[in-house]
């Protein structure tokens, strides 16, 4: 890896999802000349979905990739410098903060906004990817609406799976929860609600063996499940499969520096985006395991930029005071 001359920006935003773009837009309008490092997935998670119906401001159904293009265009319009690189190392114990790109470029920042998001975990079945956005989803809040009056399955047994099933049960005709063991690890109160719901059936000790579908239009028509105790296969007709086996926040490069919860999500001071390191902020899915929505990520990105601005302004005031007392 060749090291290029270091590049400095007052604010560096890592990530180009809704949180990252929003943070950068606000920082640019605060005249902080932000640099945004886009990462491996420019535009973030919404670039792998189709219809988005819950991002406010659009009466017509919009497409995820289109929405992210608009955010990128807006960021560029207000003067954000967008850099196509991936941060592979972060040295947050140094001042200015030091970030190293996969390109070999070193970036220096007075404030850093981490907006690296999270990724849904997938089972790894080839058809999951093939039918993604066409019958297979990892987000009931996002896609549940498309399954009104239809039959769906949810895979998983944690809080996410049970919450997704309960959410879908308001919309779908039937919800089948498929879990690989014979008990859930979800909170008891959620389990109780699920067991009492007339539209929800639970299939224990079973895994998804296959996804069946049609080509024109591309859609899911059924699944095959395998009972792990008996080896028996069962085909079921349904319209959608929701994979809810957890999410992984993209925080590996910050481990040992920024405080995290046991599951890898960045810890922030309640009601803020402040991490344990003054000058380092975390916004969006990377710090939010509960809501995980584009609009909440954008809102947290806005908060991070406003907090970074306050941090930089306070620091400048301190420097000015120190300078003045040195002269006096
Ligand atoms: P992300 O969108 O995850 O973006 C993270 C960014 O960080 C990416 O640009 C990535 O390249 C970058 N990055 C990661 N690591 C690095 C690194 N080391 N260096 C530099 N950059 C890095 N929400 C809704 O509100 N409505 C919906 O309809 C909806 N549909 C969805 C459909 C699908 C299939 C999925 C997966 C999610 C959906 N969501 C929806 C959820 C929504 O996409 C997320 O909540 C939102 O994208 C989170 O935004 P974010 O900015 O925090 O992170
Ligand atoms: P999780 O708790 O890790 O549960 C994942 C579930 O998926 C488990 O039941 C697991 O099975 C199953 N699973 C994992 N890999 C699988 C595979 N390859 N095939 C089949 N099944 C698989 O994840 P989560 O439910 O997303 O929750 C993550 C964290 O967020 C938890 O701390 C949770 O409490 C929290 N959360 C909280 C709320 C809330 O408070 N309302 C809501 C959502 C999430 P096993 O049970 O066999 O391991």
PDB file of N, CA and C in Angstrom, residues 11-12 36 60 63 65 75 77 87 90 96 100 110 117 129 141 157 181 185 193 197 199 209 216 220-221 224 264 275:
ATOM      1  N   UNK A  11     -14.206  18.183   8.915  1.00  0.00           N
ATOM      2  CA  UNK A  11     -15.139  17.098   9.254  1.00  0.00           C
ATOM      3  C   UNK A  11     -15.019  16.008   8.204  1.00  0.00           C
ATOM      4  N   UNK A  12     -14.805  14.795   8.646  1.00  0.00           N
ATOM      5  CA  UNK A  12     -14.856  13.667   7.703  1.00  0.00           C
ATOM      6  C   UNK A  12     -16.013  12.764   8.108  1.00  0.00           C
ATOM      7  N   UNK A  36     -16.604  13.291   2.458  1.00  0.00           N
ATOM      8  CA  UNK A  36     -17.399  12.089   2.738  1.00  0.00           C
ATOM      9  C   UNK A  36     -16.741  10.904   2.033  1.00  0.00           C
ATOM     10  N   UNK A  60     -45.517   9.756  -4.674  1.00  0.00           N
ATOM     11  CA  UNK A  60     -45.424   8.563  -5.526  1.00  0.00           C
ATOM     12  C   UNK A  60     -44.383   7.615  -4.950  1.00  0.00           C
ATOM     13  N   UNK A  63     -37.842   4.783  -5.865  1.00  0.00           N
ATOM     14  CA  UNK A  63     -36.909   3.657  -5.820  1.00  0.00           C
ATOM     15  C   UNK A  63     -35.737   3.998  -4.901  1.00  0.00           C
ATOM     16  N   UNK A  65     -32.463   3.206  -4.962  1.00  0.00           N
ATOM     17  CA  UNK A  65     -31.264   3.748  -5.619  1.00  0.00           C
ATOM     18  C   UNK A  65     -31.455   5.196  -6.077  1.00  0.00           C
ATOM     19  N   UNK A  75     -25.763  16.566  -1.838  1.00  0.00           N
ATOM     20  CA  UNK A  75     -24.501  16.721  -1.091  1.00  0.00           C
ATOM     21  C   UNK A  75     -23.472  17.434  -1.979  1.00  0.00           C
ATOM     22  N   UNK A  77     -24.087  19.344  -4.510  1.00  0.00           N
ATOM     23  CA  UNK A  77     -24.582  20.691  -4.773  1.00  0.00           C
ATOM     24  C   UNK A  77     -24.187  21.671  -3.662  1.00  0.00           C
ATOM     25  N   UNK A  87     -12.442   3.151   4.246  1.00  0.00           N
ATOM     26  CA  UNK A  87     -11.513   3.315   5.377  1.00  0.00           C
ATOM     27  C   UNK A  87     -11.179   1.923   5.921  1.00  0.00           C
ATOM     28  N   UNK A  90      -8.596   3.134  11.385  1.00  0.00           N
ATOM     29  CA  UNK A  90      -8.912   4.423  12.014  1.00  0.00           C
ATOM     30  C   UNK A  90      -8.043   4.571  13.255  1.00  0.00           C
ATOM     31  N   UNK A  96      -4.838  15.629  14.751  1.00  0.00           N
ATOM     32  CA  UNK A  96      -6.168  15.292  14.250  1.00  0.00           C
ATOM     33  C   UNK A  96      -6.342  13.780  14.103  1.00  0.00           C
ATOM     34  N   UNK A 100      -7.156   5.808   7.415  1.00  0.00           N
ATOM     35  CA  UNK A 100      -6.375   5.327   6.274  1.00  0.00           C
ATOM     36  C   UNK A 100      -7.301   4.606   5.310  1.00  0.00           C
ATOM     37  N   UNK A 110     -10.590  16.898  12.067  1.00  0.00           N
ATOM     38  CA  UNK A 110     -10.748  17.455  13.412  1.00  0.00           C
ATOM     39  C   UNK A 110     -11.978  16.845  14.096  1.00  0.00           C
ATOM     40  N   UNK A 117     -23.188   2.267   8.954  1.00  0.00           N
ATOM     41  CA  UNK A 117     -24.380   1.435   8.797  1.00  0.00           C
ATOM     42  C   UNK A 117     -24.265   0.030   9.344  1.00  0.00           C
ATOM     43  N   UNK A 129     -30.657 -14.063  -2.639  1.00  0.00           N
ATOM     44  CA  UNK A 129     -30.152 -12.918  -3.385  1.00  0.00           C
ATOM     45  C   UNK A 129     -30.966 -12.745  -4.671  1.00  0.00           C
ATOM     46  N   UNK A 141     -40.728  -3.649   8.205  1.00  0.00           N
ATOM     47  CA  UNK A 141     -41.245  -2.269   8.246  1.00  0.00           C
ATOM     48  C   UNK A 141     -41.150  -1.650   6.854  1.00  0.00           C
ATOM     49  N   UNK A 157     -35.545 -16.524  15.338  1.00  0.00           N
ATOM     50  CA  UNK A 157     -36.203 -16.764  16.622  1.00  0.00           C
ATOM     51  C   UNK A 157     -35.825 -15.754  17.686  1.00  0.00           C
ATOM     52  N   UNK A 181     -34.729 -24.007  16.181  1.00  0.00           N
ATOM     53  CA  UNK A 181     -34.780 -24.725  17.477  1.00  0.00           C
ATOM     54  C   UNK A 181     -36.225 -24.838  17.936  1.00  0.00           C
ATOM     55  N   UNK A 185     -35.478 -17.082  21.442  1.00  0.00           N
ATOM     56  CA  UNK A 185     -34.711 -16.317  22.419  1.00  0.00           C
ATOM     57  C   UNK A 185     -35.248 -14.899  22.567  1.00  0.00           C
ATOM     58  N   UNK A 193     -47.251 -12.470  22.913  1.00  0.00           N
ATOM     59  CA  UNK A 193     -48.088 -11.804  21.897  1.00  0.00           C
ATOM     60  C   UNK A 193     -48.133 -12.639  20.619  1.00  0.00           C
ATOM     61  N   UNK A 197     -51.430 -14.692  18.768  1.00  0.00           N
ATOM     62  CA  UNK A 197     -51.958 -14.070  17.549  1.00  0.00           C
ATOM     63  C   UNK A 197     -52.559 -15.117  16.611  1.00  0.00           C
ATOM     64  N   UNK A 199     -53.223 -15.146  13.513  1.00  0.00           N
ATOM     65  CA  UNK A 199     -52.723 -15.252  12.129  1.00  0.00           C
ATOM     66  C   UNK A 199     -51.298 -15.805  12.059  1.00  0.00           C
ATOM     67  N   UNK A 209     -35.106 -24.645   3.234  1.00  0.00           N
ATOM     68  CA  UNK A 209     -34.302 -25.492   2.340  1.00  0.00           C
ATOM     69  C   UNK A 209     -34.267 -24.891   0.929  1.00  0.00           C
ATOM     70  N   UNK A 216     -41.796 -14.239 -14.498  1.00  0.00           N
ATOM     71  CA  UNK A 216     -42.466 -13.081 -15.102  1.00  0.00           C
ATOM     72  C   UNK A 216     -43.807 -12.819 -14.443  1.00  0.00           C
ATOM     73  N   UNK A 220     -41.820 -14.659  -5.525  1.00  0.00           N
ATOM     74  CA  UNK A 220     -41.762 -15.897  -4.749  1.00  0.00           C
ATOM     75  C   UNK A 220     -43.145 -16.545  -4.758  1.00  0.00           C
ATOM     76  N   UNK A 221     -43.179 -17.867  -4.935  1.00  0.00           N
ATOM     77  CA  UNK A 221     -44.471 -18.568  -4.931  1.00  0.00           C
ATOM     78  C   UNK A 221     -44.553 -19.596  -3.795  1.00  0.00           C
ATOM     79  N   UNK A 224     -39.614 -24.419   0.603  1.00  0.00           N
ATOM     80  CA  UNK A 224     -39.516 -25.791   1.089  1.00  0.00           C
ATOM     81  C   UNK A 224     -38.786 -25.699   2.418  1.00  0.00           C
ATOM     82  N   UNK A 264     -21.703  -5.127  19.050  1.00  0.00           N
ATOM     83  CA  UNK A 264     -20.910  -4.398  18.051  1.00  0.00           C
ATOM     84  C   UNK A 264     -21.461  -3.038  17.652  1.00  0.00           C
ATOM     85  N   UNK A 275     -19.868   9.768  20.882  1.00  0.00           N
ATOM     86  CA  UNK A 275     -19.263   8.516  21.341  1.00  0.00           C
ATOM     87  C   UNK A 275     -18.433   8.834  22.583  1.00  0.00           C
TER      88      UNK A 275
END
